[in-house]
Amino acid sequence: MVREWIGKIFFCLVTIIIIAVFGFAATFISVLSGGQTFYMPLVIAITAALILYIIMLFFAPGKIRIANRSLLGFFVVCALATAAYEANQAYHNSIPTVSEQDFDLSAYKPFQENTKAVTLDQPATLRLESPLPRLDGATALYPLYSAFAQAVYPKKEYDLYDSEISVNTTPKAYTNLINGSADLIFVAGPSTQQLAIAKENGVELKLTPIGREAFVFFVHADNPVKGLTTEQIQGIYSGAITNWQEVGGKNEPIRAFQRPENSGSQTMLQNVMGNHKLMKPPNEDRISGMGGIIEKTSDYKNYPNAIGYSFRFFSTEMVQNGNIRLLEVDGVMPSKETIANKTYPLAAEFYAITAGSENPNVPKLIEWILSPQGQSLVEKTGYTPLTGS
């Protein structure tokens, strides 16, 4: 009898250890694949249920029928929960995303056949040779400074991310400028943090306005709200206004997406907020390059109740997404005309920024950008030139 119980305990422990090992491995895999919010708890629950079942199988054989039914019912519930979760995920994945990361910048590379970078109607009055200024900047401004370079730089292949004409997004462009990896960047104005980093590194940023652009808000095309006041925008992004019904829309909660910290559009939103505290943005867990999970600001997804923001050129010319609609702000639609006559309240200048580069061609390039030829490329690209403001 004692040997029989010892044998049961031994085989029970071995079986439990095997189940636990497989359960741990499945849990680890689910975490690495980004499933910690659903599949990790599911795997743990299934592992615990199987261990409980094994214990009953060995030590309560008289209740095995109840155990079988309970286990079957548990697996049915797990299957239904998994089906519901996957259906929900499929719905969310089907919602279009408006993200600068999805935009094909290679279409605007200078000197390539059929490039979308605009050209001058006549030869440029400036031609630059070595040393070429190293350019960098915001995604939305790459089509513009690619056109500048195409007009005055030597014809050759320029890699998108590692050449004299790179595009590494606003935060990285500021970093490259401050550490000396770039001579000239094309971006919106710096954030408070970027100014502080420059000061810490003993660098003075020189901002030269080269054009104007509208900071715009957009919603799903079917959203009945046509416009917002600045105060309503501040209310939405501070968390004081949480339902579209409060601003003349449907009775639906507002999904207010944001952009990553120190991006040009996020800095602009912070300026719009004034003294209102910006609420925490929607985040999502993403798999990092090392296989771990990191929390990042969510890209805008075009839910029927979503609101997002960007600059007008990116949201209309570069994305060309017919599923979103720009909003009026304080009763004025963002357009080239309202930017030029300054009636649109959220229009702002964008800049060519330097930080003490000794490249002698940098001031020549900036002077040319401000000339009629440079400003004509600003307008032909789709932005508002300074001369039209």
CSV table of C-alpha atoms in Angstrom, one decimal, residues 25-376:
chain,number,residue,atom,x,y,z
A,25,ALA,CA,8.1,27.2,-22.4
A,26,ALA,CA,4.7,28.2,-23.9
A,27,THR,CA,4.5,31.2,-21.5
A,28,PHE,CA,7.9,32.3,-22.5
A,29,ILE,CA,7.1,32.0,-26.2
A,30,SER,CA,3.9,33.9,-25.8
A,31,VAL,CA,5.7,36.8,-24.0
A,32,LEU,CA,8.3,37.0,-26.8
A,33,SER,CA,5.6,37.1,-29.4
A,34,GLY,CA,3.8,40.0,-27.7
A,35,GLY,CA,0.9,37.9,-26.3
A,36,GLN,CA,1.4,38.7,-22.7
A,37,THR,CA,-1.9,40.5,-22.4
A,38,PHE,CA,-4.0,37.4,-23.4
A,39,TYR,CA,-2.0,34.3,-24.3
A,40,MET,CA,0.4,34.4,-21.3
A,41,PRO,CA,-2.5,34.3,-18.8
A,42,LEU,CA,-4.3,31.7,-20.9
A,43,VAL,CA,-1.3,29.4,-21.0
A,44,ILE,CA,-0.8,29.8,-17.2
A,45,ALA,CA,-4.5,29.0,-16.6
A,46,ILE,CA,-4.4,25.9,-18.9
A,47,THR,CA,-1.2,24.7,-17.2
A,48,ALA,CA,-2.8,25.1,-13.7
A,49,ALA,CA,-6.0,23.3,-14.9
A,50,LEU,CA,-4.0,20.4,-16.3
A,51,ILE,CA,-2.0,20.1,-13.1
A,52,LEU,CA,-5.2,20.1,-11.0
A,53,TYR,CA,-6.6,17.4,-13.4
A,54,ILE,CA,-3.6,15.2,-12.9
A,55,ILE,CA,-3.8,15.5,-9.2
A,56,MET,CA,-7.4,14.4,-9.2
A,57,LEU,CA,-6.6,11.6,-11.7
A,58,PHE,CA,-4.1,10.1,-9.3
A,59,PHE,CA,-5.6,10.8,-5.9
A,60,ALA,CA,-9.4,11.1,-6.6
A,61,PRO,CA,-10.2,8.5,-9.2
A,62,GLY,CA,-13.8,8.4,-8.0
A,63,LYS,CA,-14.4,11.9,-9.2
A,64,ILE,CA,-12.7,11.5,-12.6
A,65,ARG,CA,-16.0,11.9,-14.5
A,66,ILE,CA,-16.5,15.3,-12.8
A,67,ALA,CA,-12.9,16.2,-13.6
A,68,ASN,CA,-13.3,15.2,-17.3
A,69,ARG,CA,-16.5,17.3,-17.7
A,70,SER,CA,-14.9,20.2,-15.9
A,71,LEU,CA,-11.7,20.0,-18.0
A,72,LEU,CA,-13.8,19.7,-21.2
A,73,GLY,CA,-15.9,22.7,-20.1
A,74,PHE,CA,-12.8,24.7,-19.3
A,75,PHE,CA,-11.3,24.0,-22.8
A,76,VAL,CA,-14.5,25.1,-24.4
A,77,VAL,CA,-14.4,28.4,-22.5
A,78,CYS,CA,-10.7,28.8,-23.5
A,79,ALA,CA,-11.6,28.1,-27.2
A,80,LEU,CA,-14.4,30.6,-27.1
A,81,ALA,CA,-12.3,33.2,-25.4
A,82,THR,CA,-9.5,32.7,-28.0
A,83,ALA,CA,-11.9,33.0,-30.8
A,84,ALA,CA,-13.3,36.3,-29.4
A,85,TYR,CA,-9.8,37.6,-28.8
A,86,GLU,CA,-8.7,36.8,-32.3
A,87,ALA,CA,-11.8,38.3,-33.8
A,88,ASN,CA,-11.2,41.5,-31.8
A,89,GLN,CA,-7.6,41.6,-33.0
A,90,ALA,CA,-8.6,41.0,-36.6
A,91,TYR,CA,-11.0,44.0,-36.3
A,92,HIS,CA,-8.3,46.3,-34.8
A,93,ASN,CA,-5.8,45.1,-37.4
A,94,SER,CA,-8.2,45.9,-40.2
A,95,ILE,CA,-8.4,49.6,-39.2
A,96,PRO,CA,-6.2,51.7,-41.5
A,97,THR,CA,-3.1,53.2,-39.8
A,98,VAL,CA,-1.9,56.7,-40.6
A,99,SER,CA,1.8,56.6,-39.8
A,100,GLU,CA,4.9,58.4,-41.2
A,101,GLN,CA,6.7,55.0,-41.0
A,102,ASP,CA,4.5,53.6,-43.7
A,103,PHE,CA,5.3,56.3,-46.2
A,104,ASP,CA,7.5,55.4,-49.1
A,105,LEU,CA,10.2,58.1,-48.9
A,106,SER,CA,12.2,56.4,-51.7
A,107,ALA,CA,9.8,57.9,-54.2
A,108,TYR,CA,11.2,61.3,-53.4
A,109,LYS,CA,14.9,60.5,-53.7
A,110,PRO,CA,16.7,63.0,-55.8
A,111,PHE,CA,18.0,62.2,-59.3
A,112,GLN,CA,16.3,58.9,-59.7
A,113,GLU,CA,14.1,58.2,-62.6
A,114,ASN,CA,10.4,59.3,-62.1
A,115,THR,CA,11.2,60.9,-58.7
A,116,LYS,CA,8.4,62.8,-57.1
A,117,ALA,CA,10.8,65.5,-55.9
A,118,VAL,CA,9.9,68.6,-57.8
A,119,THR,CA,12.2,70.5,-60.1
A,120,LEU,CA,13.0,74.0,-61.2
A,121,ASP,CA,11.8,75.4,-64.5
A,122,GLN,CA,15.3,76.6,-65.2
A,123,PRO,CA,18.9,75.8,-64.0
A,124,ALA,CA,19.7,76.7,-60.4
A,125,THR,CA,21.7,79.9,-59.7
A,126,LEU,CA,23.7,77.9,-57.2
A,127,ARG,CA,25.8,74.8,-57.8
A,128,LEU,CA,27.5,73.1,-54.8
A,129,GLU,CA,30.5,70.8,-54.8
A,130,SER,CA,32.5,69.3,-52.0
A,131,PRO,CA,32.2,69.7,-49.1
A,132,LEU,CA,28.5,69.1,-49.5
A,133,PRO,CA,26.4,70.0,-46.4
A,134,ARG,CA,25.1,66.9,-44.7
A,135,LEU,CA,21.3,67.3,-44.6
A,136,ASP,CA,18.8,65.6,-42.4
A,137,GLY,CA,15.3,66.3,-41.2
A,138,ALA,CA,11.6,65.4,-40.7
A,139,THR,CA,9.9,62.8,-42.7
A,140,ALA,CA,7.3,65.3,-44.0
A,141,LEU,CA,10.0,67.7,-45.1
A,142,TYR,CA,12.2,65.2,-47.0
A,143,PRO,CA,10.3,65.8,-50.3
A,144,LEU,CA,11.3,69.5,-50.0
A,145,TYR,CA,14.9,69.3,-49.1
A,146,SER,CA,15.4,66.4,-51.5
A,147,ALA,CA,14.2,68.9,-54.2
A,148,PHE,CA,16.6,71.5,-52.9
A,149,ALA,CA,19.5,69.0,-53.2
A,150,GLN,CA,18.4,67.9,-56.6
A,151,ALA,CA,18.6,71.4,-57.8
A,152,VAL,CA,22.1,72.3,-56.5
A,153,TYR,CA,23.9,69.1,-55.5
A,154,PRO,CA,26.0,66.8,-57.8
A,155,LYS,CA,24.0,64.1,-59.5
A,156,LYS,CA,24.7,60.7,-57.8
A,157,GLU,CA,23.0,58.1,-55.5
A,158,TYR,CA,22.1,59.4,-52.1
A,159,ASP,CA,21.1,56.8,-49.5
A,160,LEU,CA,18.0,57.7,-47.5
A,161,TYR,CA,19.5,57.1,-44.2
A,162,ASP,CA,23.3,57.4,-44.6
A,163,SER,CA,24.4,60.1,-47.1
A,164,GLU,CA,24.6,63.8,-47.6
A,165,ILE,CA,20.8,63.8,-48.0
A,166,SER,CA,19.4,61.6,-45.1
A,167,VAL,CA,16.0,61.4,-43.5
A,168,ASN,CA,16.0,60.2,-39.9
A,169,THR,CA,12.8,61.8,-38.4
A,170,THR,CA,12.7,64.9,-36.3
A,171,PRO,CA,14.1,63.6,-33.0
A,172,LYS,CA,17.1,61.8,-34.7
A,173,ALA,CA,17.7,64.8,-36.9
A,174,TYR,CA,18.1,67.1,-33.9
A,175,THR,CA,20.4,64.5,-32.3
A,176,ASN,CA,22.5,64.3,-35.4
A,177,LEU,CA,22.7,68.1,-35.6
A,178,ILE,CA,23.7,68.5,-32.0
A,179,ASN,CA,26.4,65.8,-32.1
A,180,GLY,CA,27.8,67.1,-35.4
A,181,SER,CA,26.7,64.3,-37.7
A,182,ALA,CA,24.5,66.7,-39.7
A,183,ASP,CA,25.3,70.3,-40.9
A,184,LEU,CA,21.7,71.4,-41.6
A,185,ILE,CA,18.4,70.0,-40.7
A,186,PHE,CA,14.8,70.8,-41.9
A,187,VAL,CA,12.3,70.5,-39.2
A,188,ALA,CA,9.6,72.2,-37.1
A,189,GLY,CA,10.9,74.2,-34.1
A,190,PRO,CA,12.7,72.4,-31.3
A,191,SER,CA,10.9,71.1,-28.2
A,192,THR,CA,11.9,72.3,-24.7
A,193,GLN,CA,13.9,69.1,-24.2
A,194,GLN,CA,15.7,69.5,-27.5
A,195,LEU,CA,16.7,73.0,-26.6
A,196,ALA,CA,17.9,71.7,-23.2
A,197,ILE,CA,20.0,69.0,-24.8
A,198,ALA,CA,21.6,71.5,-27.2
A,199,LYS,CA,22.5,73.8,-24.2
A,200,GLU,CA,24.0,70.9,-22.3
A,201,ASN,CA,26.2,70.1,-25.2
A,202,GLY,CA,27.3,73.8,-25.6
A,203,VAL,CA,25.5,74.1,-28.9
A,204,GLU,CA,23.4,77.1,-30.1
A,205,LEU,CA,20.7,76.3,-32.5
A,206,LYS,CA,20.2,78.9,-35.3
A,207,LEU,CA,16.7,78.7,-36.8
A,208,THR,CA,16.1,80.2,-40.2
A,209,PRO,CA,12.4,80.1,-41.3
A,210,ILE,CA,12.1,78.8,-44.9
A,211,GLY,CA,8.3,78.3,-45.2
A,212,ARG,CA,5.0,78.0,-43.5
A,213,GLU,CA,2.7,75.0,-42.8
A,214,ALA,CA,-0.5,74.2,-41.1
A,215,PHE,CA,-0.8,72.0,-38.0
A,216,VAL,CA,-4.0,70.0,-38.6
A,217,PHE,CA,-6.3,67.7,-36.8
A,218,PHE,CA,-8.2,64.9,-38.6
A,219,VAL,CA,-10.9,62.4,-37.9
A,220,HIS,CA,-12.6,59.5,-39.7
A,221,ALA,CA,-14.3,60.6,-42.8
A,222,ASP,CA,-17.7,59.6,-41.4
A,223,ASN,CA,-17.3,61.6,-38.2
A,224,PRO,CA,-20.1,64.3,-38.3
A,225,VAL,CA,-17.9,66.8,-36.4
A,226,LYS,CA,-16.6,69.3,-39.0
A,227,GLY,CA,-14.5,71.5,-36.8
A,228,LEU,CA,-13.2,72.2,-33.2
A,229,THR,CA,-12.2,75.3,-31.4
A,230,THR,CA,-8.8,75.6,-29.9
A,231,GLU,CA,-10.4,75.3,-26.4
A,232,GLN,CA,-12.1,72.1,-27.4
A,233,ILE,CA,-8.8,70.7,-28.7
A,234,GLN,CA,-7.2,71.6,-25.4
A,235,GLY,CA,-10.1,69.9,-23.6
A,236,ILE,CA,-9.8,66.7,-25.6
A,237,TYR,CA,-6.0,66.3,-25.2
A,238,SER,CA,-6.1,67.2,-21.5
A,239,GLY,CA,-8.7,64.6,-20.9
A,240,ALA,CA,-11.4,67.1,-19.9
A,241,ILE,CA,-13.5,66.2,-23.0
A,242,THR,CA,-13.9,62.5,-23.5
A,243,ASN,CA,-17.0,62.1,-25.7
A,244,TRP,CA,-17.7,63.3,-29.2
A,245,GLN,CA,-21.2,64.3,-28.0
A,246,GLU,CA,-19.6,67.1,-26.0
A,247,VAL,CA,-18.4,68.8,-29.2
A,248,GLY,CA,-21.5,68.1,-31.4
A,249,GLY,CA,-20.8,64.6,-32.5
A,250,LYS,CA,-22.1,61.1,-31.7
A,251,ASN,CA,-22.3,59.6,-28.3
A,252,GLU,CA,-19.0,57.8,-28.6
A,253,PRO,CA,-15.8,58.0,-26.5
A,254,ILE,CA,-13.0,59.9,-28.1
A,255,ARG,CA,-9.8,58.0,-29.0
A,256,ALA,CA,-7.2,60.8,-29.0
A,257,PHE,CA,-4.0,59.6,-30.5
A,258,GLN,CA,-0.7,61.3,-30.0
A,259,ARG,CA,2.8,61.3,-31.7
A,260,PRO,CA,6.1,60.3,-30.0
A,261,GLU,CA,7.8,62.7,-27.7
A,262,ASN,CA,10.1,65.3,-29.5
A,263,SER,CA,8.5,64.7,-32.9
A,264,GLY,CA,7.7,67.9,-34.7
A,265,SER,CA,3.9,67.4,-34.5
A,266,GLN,CA,4.1,66.4,-30.8
A,267,THR,CA,6.0,69.6,-30.0
A,268,MET,CA,3.4,71.6,-31.9
A,269,LEU,CA,0.6,69.9,-29.9
A,270,GLN,CA,2.4,70.9,-26.7
A,271,ASN,CA,2.5,74.5,-27.9
A,272,VAL,CA,-1.2,74.4,-28.7
A,273,MET,CA,-2.0,73.1,-25.2
A,274,GLY,CA,-0.5,76.1,-23.6
A,275,ASN,CA,-0.9,75.8,-19.8
A,276,HIS,CA,-3.2,72.7,-20.1
A,277,LYS,CA,-1.5,69.5,-19.1
A,278,LEU,CA,-1.3,66.9,-21.9
A,279,MET,CA,-2.8,63.6,-20.9
A,280,LYS,CA,-0.9,60.3,-21.3
A,281,PRO,CA,-1.1,59.1,-24.9
A,282,PRO,CA,-2.5,55.7,-25.9
A,283,ASN,CA,0.4,53.2,-25.8
A,284,GLU,CA,0.9,49.7,-27.1
A,285,ASP,CA,3.4,47.0,-26.4
A,286,ARG,CA,5.8,46.2,-29.2
A,287,ILE,CA,8.5,43.7,-29.7
A,288,SER,CA,12.0,45.3,-29.6
A,289,GLY,CA,14.9,44.3,-31.8
A,290,MET,CA,16.3,42.2,-28.9
A,291,GLY,CA,13.1,40.2,-28.6
A,292,GLY,CA,11.8,42.0,-25.5
A,293,ILE,CA,8.6,44.1,-25.1
A,294,ILE,CA,8.7,47.9,-25.0
A,295,GLU,CA,5.9,50.3,-24.6
A,296,LYS,CA,5.6,52.9,-27.5
A,297,THR,CA,3.1,55.6,-28.4
A,298,SER,CA,0.5,54.1,-30.6
A,299,ASP,CA,0.3,55.0,-34.3
A,300,TYR,CA,-2.9,56.7,-35.3
A,301,LYS,CA,-5.5,54.1,-36.3
A,302,ASN,CA,-8.6,55.4,-38.2
A,303,TYR,CA,-11.3,54.2,-35.8
A,304,PRO,CA,-14.7,55.9,-36.3
A,305,ASN,CA,-14.2,57.7,-33.0
A,306,ALA,CA,-10.5,58.6,-33.4
A,307,ILE,CA,-8.8,62.0,-33.7
A,308,GLY,CA,-5.2,62.6,-34.7
A,309,TYR,CA,-2.9,65.3,-36.0
A,310,SER,CA,0.0,66.0,-38.3
A,311,PHE,CA,1.1,68.7,-40.7
A,312,ARG,CA,-1.2,69.5,-43.7
A,313,PHE,CA,1.3,68.4,-46.4
A,314,PHE,CA,1.9,65.0,-44.8
A,315,SER,CA,-1.8,64.3,-44.2
A,316,THR,CA,-3.0,65.4,-47.6
A,317,GLU,CA,-0.2,65.1,-50.1
A,318,MET,CA,1.9,62.2,-48.7
A,319,VAL,CA,-0.7,60.0,-47.1
A,320,GLN,CA,-3.6,60.8,-49.6
A,321,ASN,CA,-5.9,58.8,-47.4
A,322,GLY,CA,-9.5,59.4,-48.4
A,323,ASN,CA,-10.7,57.8,-45.1
A,324,ILE,CA,-9.7,60.8,-43.0
A,325,ARG,CA,-11.0,64.3,-43.1
A,326,LEU,CA,-9.3,67.5,-41.9
A,327,LEU,CA,-11.1,69.6,-39.3
A,328,GLU,CA,-11.7,73.3,-39.2
A,329,VAL,CA,-10.0,75.0,-36.2
A,330,ASP,CA,-11.8,78.1,-34.9
A,331,GLY,CA,-14.0,78.0,-37.9
A,332,VAL,CA,-11.2,78.1,-40.5
A,333,MET,CA,-10.1,75.2,-42.8
A,334,PRO,CA,-6.4,74.6,-43.3
A,335,SER,CA,-5.4,75.5,-46.8
A,336,LYS,CA,-2.6,77.2,-48.7
A,337,GLU,CA,-4.7,80.3,-48.8
A,338,THR,CA,-5.5,80.4,-45.1
A,339,ILE,CA,-1.9,79.6,-44.2
A,340,ALA,CA,-0.7,82.4,-46.5
A,341,ASN,CA,-3.1,85.0,-45.2
A,342,LYS,CA,-2.6,83.8,-41.6
A,343,THR,CA,-6.3,83.3,-40.9
A,344,TYR,CA,-5.8,79.6,-40.0
A,345,PRO,CA,-4.8,79.8,-36.3
A,346,LEU,CA,-2.4,76.9,-36.2
A,347,ALA,CA,-0.1,77.7,-39.0
A,348,ALA,CA,3.6,77.8,-38.1
A,349,GLU,CA,6.9,78.3,-39.8
A,350,PHE,CA,9.3,75.4,-40.4
A,351,TYR,CA,13.0,75.9,-40.4
A,352,ALA,CA,16.5,75.2,-41.8
A,353,ILE,CA,18.5,74.8,-38.5
A,354,THR,CA,22.2,74.9,-38.0
A,355,ALA,CA,24.4,74.4,-34.9
A,356,GLY,CA,27.7,76.0,-35.7
A,357,SER,CA,28.7,73.9,-38.8
A,358,GLU,CA,32.0,75.1,-40.3
A,359,ASN,CA,31.0,73.9,-43.8
A,360,PRO,CA,31.3,77.0,-46.0
A,361,ASN,CA,28.5,75.8,-48.3
A,362,VAL,CA,25.9,75.8,-45.6
A,363,PRO,CA,25.2,79.6,-45.6
A,364,LYS,CA,25.2,79.6,-49.4
A,365,LEU,CA,22.6,76.9,-49.4
A,366,ILE,CA,20.4,78.7,-46.9
A,367,GLU,CA,20.7,82.0,-48.8
A,368,TRP,CA,19.6,80.2,-52.0
A,369,ILE,CA,16.7,78.5,-50.3
A,370,LEU,CA,15.4,81.9,-49.3
A,371,SER,CA,15.8,83.2,-52.9
A,372,PRO,CA,13.0,83.1,-55.4
A,373,GLN,CA,14.2,79.8,-56.8
A,374,GLY,CA,14.3,78.1,-53.4
A,375,GLN,CA,10.9,79.5,-52.4
A,376,SER,CA,9.4,78.3,-55.7
